[in-house]
Tab-separated table of N, CA, C and O in Angstrom:
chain	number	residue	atom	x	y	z
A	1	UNK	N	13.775	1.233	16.452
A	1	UNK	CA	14.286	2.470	15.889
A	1	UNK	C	13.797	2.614	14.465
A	1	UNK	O	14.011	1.841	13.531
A	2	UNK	N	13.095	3.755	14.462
A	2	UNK	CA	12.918	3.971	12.967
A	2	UNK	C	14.013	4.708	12.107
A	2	UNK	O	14.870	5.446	12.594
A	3	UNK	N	13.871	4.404	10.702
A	3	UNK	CA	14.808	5.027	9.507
A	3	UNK	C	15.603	3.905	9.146
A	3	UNK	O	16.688	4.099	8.596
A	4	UNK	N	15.025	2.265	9.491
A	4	UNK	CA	16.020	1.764	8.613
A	4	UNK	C	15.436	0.528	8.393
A	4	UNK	O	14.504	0.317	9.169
A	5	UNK	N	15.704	-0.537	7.449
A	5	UNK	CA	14.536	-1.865	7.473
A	5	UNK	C	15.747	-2.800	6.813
A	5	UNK	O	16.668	-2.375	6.114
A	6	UNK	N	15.517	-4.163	7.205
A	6	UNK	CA	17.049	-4.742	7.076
A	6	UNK	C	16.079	-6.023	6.144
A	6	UNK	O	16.352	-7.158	6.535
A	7	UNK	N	15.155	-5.973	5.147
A	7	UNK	CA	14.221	-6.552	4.344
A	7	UNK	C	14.204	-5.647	3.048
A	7	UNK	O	14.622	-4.493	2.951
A	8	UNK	N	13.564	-6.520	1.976
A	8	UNK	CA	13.548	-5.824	1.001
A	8	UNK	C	12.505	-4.742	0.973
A	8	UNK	O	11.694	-4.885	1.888
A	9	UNK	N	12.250	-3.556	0.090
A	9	UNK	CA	11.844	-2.667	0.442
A	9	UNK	C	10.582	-2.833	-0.342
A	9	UNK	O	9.542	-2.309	0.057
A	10	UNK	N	10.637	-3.685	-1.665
A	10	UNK	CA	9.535	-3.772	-2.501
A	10	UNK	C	9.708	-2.736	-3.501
A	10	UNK	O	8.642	-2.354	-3.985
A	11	UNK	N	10.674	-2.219	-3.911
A	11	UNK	CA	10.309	-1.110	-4.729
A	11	UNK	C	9.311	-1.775	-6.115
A	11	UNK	O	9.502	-2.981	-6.271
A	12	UNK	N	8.616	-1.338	-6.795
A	12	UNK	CA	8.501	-1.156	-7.905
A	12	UNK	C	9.320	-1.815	-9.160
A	12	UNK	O	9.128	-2.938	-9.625
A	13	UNK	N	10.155	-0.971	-9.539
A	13	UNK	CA	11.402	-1.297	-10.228
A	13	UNK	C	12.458	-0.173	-10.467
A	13	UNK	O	12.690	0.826	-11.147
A	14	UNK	N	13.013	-1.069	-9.353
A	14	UNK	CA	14.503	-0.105	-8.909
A	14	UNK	C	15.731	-0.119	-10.045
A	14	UNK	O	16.747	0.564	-9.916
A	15	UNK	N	15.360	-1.396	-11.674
A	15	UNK	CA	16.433	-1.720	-11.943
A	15	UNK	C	16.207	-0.196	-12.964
A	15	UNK	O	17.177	0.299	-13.538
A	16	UNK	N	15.031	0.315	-13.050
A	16	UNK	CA	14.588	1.688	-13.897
A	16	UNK	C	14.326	2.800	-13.428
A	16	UNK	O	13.675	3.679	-13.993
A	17	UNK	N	14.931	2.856	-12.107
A	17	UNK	CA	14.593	3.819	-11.203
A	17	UNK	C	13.368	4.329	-11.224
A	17	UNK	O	12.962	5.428	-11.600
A	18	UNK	N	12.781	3.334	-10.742
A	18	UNK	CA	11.062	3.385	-10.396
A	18	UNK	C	10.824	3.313	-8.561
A	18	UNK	O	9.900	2.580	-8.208
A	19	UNK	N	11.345	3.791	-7.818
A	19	UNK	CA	11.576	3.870	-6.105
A	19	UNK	C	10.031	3.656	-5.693
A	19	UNK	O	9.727	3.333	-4.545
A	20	UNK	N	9.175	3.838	-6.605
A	20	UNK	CA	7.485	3.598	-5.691
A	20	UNK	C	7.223	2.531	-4.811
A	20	UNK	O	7.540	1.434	-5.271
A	21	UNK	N	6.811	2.530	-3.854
A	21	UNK	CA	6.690	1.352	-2.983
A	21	UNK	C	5.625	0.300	-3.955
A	21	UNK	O	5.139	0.573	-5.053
A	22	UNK	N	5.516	-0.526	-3.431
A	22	UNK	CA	4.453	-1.741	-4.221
A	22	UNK	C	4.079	-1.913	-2.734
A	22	UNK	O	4.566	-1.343	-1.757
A	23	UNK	N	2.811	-3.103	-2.817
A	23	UNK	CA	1.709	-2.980	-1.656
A	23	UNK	C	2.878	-4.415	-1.217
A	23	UNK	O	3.524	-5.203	-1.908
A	24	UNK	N	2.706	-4.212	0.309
A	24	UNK	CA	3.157	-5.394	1.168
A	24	UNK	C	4.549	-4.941	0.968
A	24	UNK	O	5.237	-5.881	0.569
A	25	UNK	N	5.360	-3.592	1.130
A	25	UNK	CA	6.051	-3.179	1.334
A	25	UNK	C	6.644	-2.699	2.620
A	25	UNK	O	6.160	-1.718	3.186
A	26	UNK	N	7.463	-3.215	3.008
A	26	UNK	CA	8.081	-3.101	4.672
A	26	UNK	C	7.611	-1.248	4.969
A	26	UNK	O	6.869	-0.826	5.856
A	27	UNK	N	8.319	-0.461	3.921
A	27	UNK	CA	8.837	0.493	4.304
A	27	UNK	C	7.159	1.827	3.872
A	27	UNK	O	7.266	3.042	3.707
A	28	UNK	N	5.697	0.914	3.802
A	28	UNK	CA	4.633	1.715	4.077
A	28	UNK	C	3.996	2.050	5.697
A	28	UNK	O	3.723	1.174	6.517
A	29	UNK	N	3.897	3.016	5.836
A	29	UNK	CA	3.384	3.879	7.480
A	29	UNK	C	4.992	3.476	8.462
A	29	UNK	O	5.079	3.563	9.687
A	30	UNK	N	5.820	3.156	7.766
A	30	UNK	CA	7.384	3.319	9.232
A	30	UNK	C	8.080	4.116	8.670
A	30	UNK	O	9.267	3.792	8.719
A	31	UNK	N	7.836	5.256	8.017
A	31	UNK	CA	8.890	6.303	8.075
A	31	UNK	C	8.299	7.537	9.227
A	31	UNK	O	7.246	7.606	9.860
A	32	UNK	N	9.230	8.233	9.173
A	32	UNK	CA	8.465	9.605	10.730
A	32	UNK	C	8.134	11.177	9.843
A	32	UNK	O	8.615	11.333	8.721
A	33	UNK	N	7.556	11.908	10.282
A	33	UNK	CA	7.667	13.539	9.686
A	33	UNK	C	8.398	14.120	9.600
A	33	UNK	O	8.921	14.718	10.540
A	34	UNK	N	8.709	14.178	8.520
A	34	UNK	CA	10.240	15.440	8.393
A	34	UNK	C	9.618	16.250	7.750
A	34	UNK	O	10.307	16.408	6.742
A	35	UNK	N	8.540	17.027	7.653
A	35	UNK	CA	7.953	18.196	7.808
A	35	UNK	C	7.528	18.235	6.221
A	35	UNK	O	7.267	19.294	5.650
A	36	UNK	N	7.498	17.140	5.674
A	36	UNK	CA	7.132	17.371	3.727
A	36	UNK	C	5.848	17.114	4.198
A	36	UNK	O	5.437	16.306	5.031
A	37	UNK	N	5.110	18.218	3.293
A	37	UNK	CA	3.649	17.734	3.256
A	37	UNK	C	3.298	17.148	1.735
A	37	UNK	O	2.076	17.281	1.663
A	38	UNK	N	3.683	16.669	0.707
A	38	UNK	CA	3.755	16.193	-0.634
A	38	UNK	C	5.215	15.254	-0.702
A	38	UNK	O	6.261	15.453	-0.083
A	39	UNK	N	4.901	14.210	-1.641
A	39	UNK	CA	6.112	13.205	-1.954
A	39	UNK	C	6.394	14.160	-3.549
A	39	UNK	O	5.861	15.105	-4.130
A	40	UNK	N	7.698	13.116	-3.791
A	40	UNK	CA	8.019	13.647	-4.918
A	40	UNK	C	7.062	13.767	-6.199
A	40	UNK	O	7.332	14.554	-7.107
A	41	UNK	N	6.044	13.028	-6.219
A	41	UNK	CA	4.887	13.189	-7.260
A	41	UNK	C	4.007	14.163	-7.152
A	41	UNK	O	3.123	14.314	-7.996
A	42	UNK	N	4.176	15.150	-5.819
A	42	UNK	CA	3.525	15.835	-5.740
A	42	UNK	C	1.899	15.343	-4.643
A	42	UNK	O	0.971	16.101	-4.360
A	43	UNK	N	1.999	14.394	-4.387
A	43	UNK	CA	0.608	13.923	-3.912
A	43	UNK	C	1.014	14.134	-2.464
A	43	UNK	O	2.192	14.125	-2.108
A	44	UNK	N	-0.156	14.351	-1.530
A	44	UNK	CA	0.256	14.629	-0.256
A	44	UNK	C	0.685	13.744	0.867
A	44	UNK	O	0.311	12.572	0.900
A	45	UNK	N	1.251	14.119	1.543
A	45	UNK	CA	1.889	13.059	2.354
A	45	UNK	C	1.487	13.278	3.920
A	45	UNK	O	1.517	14.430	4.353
A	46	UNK	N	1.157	12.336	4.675
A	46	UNK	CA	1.137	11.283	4.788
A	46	UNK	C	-0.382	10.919	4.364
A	46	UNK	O	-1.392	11.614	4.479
A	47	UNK	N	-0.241	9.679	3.864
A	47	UNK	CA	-1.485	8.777	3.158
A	47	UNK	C	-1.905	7.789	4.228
A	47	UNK	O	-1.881	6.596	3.926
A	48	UNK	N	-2.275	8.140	5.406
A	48	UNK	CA	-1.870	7.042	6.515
A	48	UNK	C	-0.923	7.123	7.734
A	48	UNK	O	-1.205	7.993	8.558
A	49	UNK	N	0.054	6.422	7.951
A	49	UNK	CA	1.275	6.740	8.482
A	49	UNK	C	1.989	7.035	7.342
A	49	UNK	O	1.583	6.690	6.232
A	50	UNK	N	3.385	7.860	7.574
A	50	UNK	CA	4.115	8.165	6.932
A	50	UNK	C	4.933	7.030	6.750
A	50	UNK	O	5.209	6.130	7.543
A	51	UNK	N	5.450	7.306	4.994
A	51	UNK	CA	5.972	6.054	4.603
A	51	UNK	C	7.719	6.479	4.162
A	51	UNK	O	8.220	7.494	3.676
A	52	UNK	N	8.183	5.398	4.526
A	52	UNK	CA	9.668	5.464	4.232
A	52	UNK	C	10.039	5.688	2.473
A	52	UNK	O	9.541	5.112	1.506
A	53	UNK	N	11.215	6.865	2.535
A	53	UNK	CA	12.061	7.076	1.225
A	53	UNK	C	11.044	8.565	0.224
A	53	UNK	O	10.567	9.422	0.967
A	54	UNK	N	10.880	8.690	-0.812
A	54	UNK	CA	10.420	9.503	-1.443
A	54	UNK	C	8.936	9.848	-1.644
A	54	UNK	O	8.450	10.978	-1.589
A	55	UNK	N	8.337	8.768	-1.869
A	55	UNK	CA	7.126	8.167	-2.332
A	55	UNK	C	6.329	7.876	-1.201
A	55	UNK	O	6.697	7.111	-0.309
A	56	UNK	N	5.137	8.529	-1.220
A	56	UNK	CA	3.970	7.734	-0.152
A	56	UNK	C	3.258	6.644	-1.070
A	56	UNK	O	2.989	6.838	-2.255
A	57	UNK	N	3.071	5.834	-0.585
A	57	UNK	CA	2.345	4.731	-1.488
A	57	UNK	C	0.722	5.223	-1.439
A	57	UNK	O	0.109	5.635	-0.455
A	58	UNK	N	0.266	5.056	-2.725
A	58	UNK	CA	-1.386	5.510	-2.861
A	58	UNK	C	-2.156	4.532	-2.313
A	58	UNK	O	-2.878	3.833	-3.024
A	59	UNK	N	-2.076	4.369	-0.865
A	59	UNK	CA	-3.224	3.380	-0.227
A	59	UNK	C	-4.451	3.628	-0.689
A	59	UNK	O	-4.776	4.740	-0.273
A	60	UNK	N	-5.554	3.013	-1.536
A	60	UNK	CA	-7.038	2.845	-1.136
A	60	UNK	C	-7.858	1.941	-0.357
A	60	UNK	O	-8.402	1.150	-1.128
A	61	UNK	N	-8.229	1.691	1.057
A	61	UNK	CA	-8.649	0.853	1.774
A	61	UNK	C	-9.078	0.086	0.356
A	61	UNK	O	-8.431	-0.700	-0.336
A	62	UNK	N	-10.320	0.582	0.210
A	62	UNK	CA	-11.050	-0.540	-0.863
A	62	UNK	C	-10.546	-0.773	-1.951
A	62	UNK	O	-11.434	-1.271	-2.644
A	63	UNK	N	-9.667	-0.704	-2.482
A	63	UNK	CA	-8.794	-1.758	-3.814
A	63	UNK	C	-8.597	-3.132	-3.098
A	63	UNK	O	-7.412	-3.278	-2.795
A	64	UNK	N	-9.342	-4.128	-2.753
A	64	UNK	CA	-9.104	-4.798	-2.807
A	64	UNK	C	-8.099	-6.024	-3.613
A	64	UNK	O	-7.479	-6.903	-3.014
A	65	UNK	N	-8.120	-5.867	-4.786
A	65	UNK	CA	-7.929	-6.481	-5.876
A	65	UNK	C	-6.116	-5.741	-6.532
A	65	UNK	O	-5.345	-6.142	-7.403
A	66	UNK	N	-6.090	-5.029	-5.960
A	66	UNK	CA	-4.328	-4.007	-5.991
A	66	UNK	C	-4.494	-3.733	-7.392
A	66	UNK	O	-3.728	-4.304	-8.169
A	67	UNK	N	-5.345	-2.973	-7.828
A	67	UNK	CA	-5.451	-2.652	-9.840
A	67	UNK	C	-4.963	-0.792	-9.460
A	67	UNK	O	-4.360	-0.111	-10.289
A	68	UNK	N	-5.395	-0.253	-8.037
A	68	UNK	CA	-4.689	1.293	-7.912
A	68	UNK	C	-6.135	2.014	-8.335
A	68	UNK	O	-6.166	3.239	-8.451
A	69	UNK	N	-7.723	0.945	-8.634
A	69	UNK	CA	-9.233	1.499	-8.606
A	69	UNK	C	-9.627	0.593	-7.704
A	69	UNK	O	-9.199	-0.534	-7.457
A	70	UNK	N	-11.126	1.682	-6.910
A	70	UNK	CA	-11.844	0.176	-6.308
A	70	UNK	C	-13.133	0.727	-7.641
A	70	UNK	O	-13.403	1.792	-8.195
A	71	UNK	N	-13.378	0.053	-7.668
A	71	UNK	CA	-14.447	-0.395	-8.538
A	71	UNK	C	-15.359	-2.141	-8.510
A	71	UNK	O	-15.128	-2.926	-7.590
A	72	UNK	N	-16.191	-2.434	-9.467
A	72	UNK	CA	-17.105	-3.636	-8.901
A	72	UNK	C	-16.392	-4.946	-9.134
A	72	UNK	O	-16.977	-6.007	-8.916
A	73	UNK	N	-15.457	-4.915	-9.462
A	73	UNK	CA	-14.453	-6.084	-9.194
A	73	UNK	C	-13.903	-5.614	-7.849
A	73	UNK	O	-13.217	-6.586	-7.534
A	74	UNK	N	-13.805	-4.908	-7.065
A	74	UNK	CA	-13.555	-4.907	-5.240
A	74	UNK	C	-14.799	-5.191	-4.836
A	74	UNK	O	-14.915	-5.727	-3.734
A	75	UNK	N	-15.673	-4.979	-5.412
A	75	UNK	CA	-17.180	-5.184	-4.509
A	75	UNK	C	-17.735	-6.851	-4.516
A	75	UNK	O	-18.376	-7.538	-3.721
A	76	UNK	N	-17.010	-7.121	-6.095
A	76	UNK	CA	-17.506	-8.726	-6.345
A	76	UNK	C	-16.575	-9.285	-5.400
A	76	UNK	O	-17.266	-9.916	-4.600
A	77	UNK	N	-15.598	-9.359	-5.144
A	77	UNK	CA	-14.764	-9.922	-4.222
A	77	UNK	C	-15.212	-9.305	-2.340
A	77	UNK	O	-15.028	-10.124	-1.440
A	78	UNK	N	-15.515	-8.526	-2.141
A	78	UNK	CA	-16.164	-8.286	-1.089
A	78	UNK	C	-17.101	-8.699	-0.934
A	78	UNK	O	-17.089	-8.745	0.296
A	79	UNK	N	-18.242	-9.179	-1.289
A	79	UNK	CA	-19.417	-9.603	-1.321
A	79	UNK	C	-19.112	-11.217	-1.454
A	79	UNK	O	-19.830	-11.896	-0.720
A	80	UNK	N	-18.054	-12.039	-2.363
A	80	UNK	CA	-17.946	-12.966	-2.377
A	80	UNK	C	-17.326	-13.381	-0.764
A	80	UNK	O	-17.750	-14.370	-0.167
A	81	UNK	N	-16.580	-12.734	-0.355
A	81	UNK	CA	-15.502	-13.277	1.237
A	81	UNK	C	-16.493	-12.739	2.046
A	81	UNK	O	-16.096	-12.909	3.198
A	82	UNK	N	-17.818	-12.053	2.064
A	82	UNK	CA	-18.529	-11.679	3.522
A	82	UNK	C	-18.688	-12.724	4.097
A	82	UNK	O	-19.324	-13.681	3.654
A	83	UNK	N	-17.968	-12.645	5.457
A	83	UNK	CA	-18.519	-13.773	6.476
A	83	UNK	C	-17.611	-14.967	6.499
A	83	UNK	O	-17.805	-15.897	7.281
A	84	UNK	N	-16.614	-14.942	5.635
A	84	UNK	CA	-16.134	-16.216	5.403
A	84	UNK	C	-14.474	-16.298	6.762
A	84	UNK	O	-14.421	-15.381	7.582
A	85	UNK	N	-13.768	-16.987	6.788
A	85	UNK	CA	-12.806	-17.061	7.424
A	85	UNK	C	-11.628	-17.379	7.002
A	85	UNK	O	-11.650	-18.412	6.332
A	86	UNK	N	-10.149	-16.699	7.174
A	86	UNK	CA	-9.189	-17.257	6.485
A	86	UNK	C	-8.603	-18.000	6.864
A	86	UNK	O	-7.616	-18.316	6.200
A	87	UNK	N	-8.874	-18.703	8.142
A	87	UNK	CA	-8.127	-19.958	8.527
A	87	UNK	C	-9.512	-20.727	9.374
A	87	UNK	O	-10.648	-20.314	9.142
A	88	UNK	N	-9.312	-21.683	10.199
A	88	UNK	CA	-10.023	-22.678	10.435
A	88	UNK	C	-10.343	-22.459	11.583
A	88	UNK	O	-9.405	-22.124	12.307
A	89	UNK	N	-11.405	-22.525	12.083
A	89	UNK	CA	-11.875	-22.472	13.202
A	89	UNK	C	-11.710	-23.179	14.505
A	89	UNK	O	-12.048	-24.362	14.465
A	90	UNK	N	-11.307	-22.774	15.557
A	90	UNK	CA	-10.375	-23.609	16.288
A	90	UNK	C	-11.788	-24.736	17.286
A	90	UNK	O	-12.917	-24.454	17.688
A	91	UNK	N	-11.285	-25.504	17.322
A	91	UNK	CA	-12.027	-26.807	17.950
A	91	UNK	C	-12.116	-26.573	19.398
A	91	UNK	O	-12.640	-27.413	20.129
């Protein structure tokens, strides 16, 4: 059932009423359409799947590096992991 997540949500900083999702946030692409085409910042919504609460989170596939640019620090790190594996290759 969607509309509810029993984990933390990741805000930002909720203790300043900052509600923005942060990346590795439960509540990015599991919210549903309730017919807003813009979040409260004005940016359009959905960025992806639609994301739970006010805020769509500004996904960029290529930010690797979570700075909110891709630029050649995503590319140096892309170019460094081509080909590589994140766990071990099974025997």
């Amino acid at each position: 059932m969607k509309g509810n997540i029993n984990s933390d949500p990741k805000f930002v900083d909720p203790e300043n009423g900052d509600y923005r999702l942060q990346r590795g946030s439960p509540c990015i692409d599991s919210g549903t359409d309730t017919g807003l085409t813009t979040d409260l910042d004005g940016k359009p919504r959905p960025i992806g799947g639609y994301d739970m609460g006010a805020y769509e989170f500004p996904y960029l596939r290529s930010d690797i590096d979570g700075d909110g640019r891709v630029d050649e620090n995503d590319l140096f790190i892309f170019q460094r992991d081509w080909l590589t594996q994140t766990a071990p290759a099974s025997p």
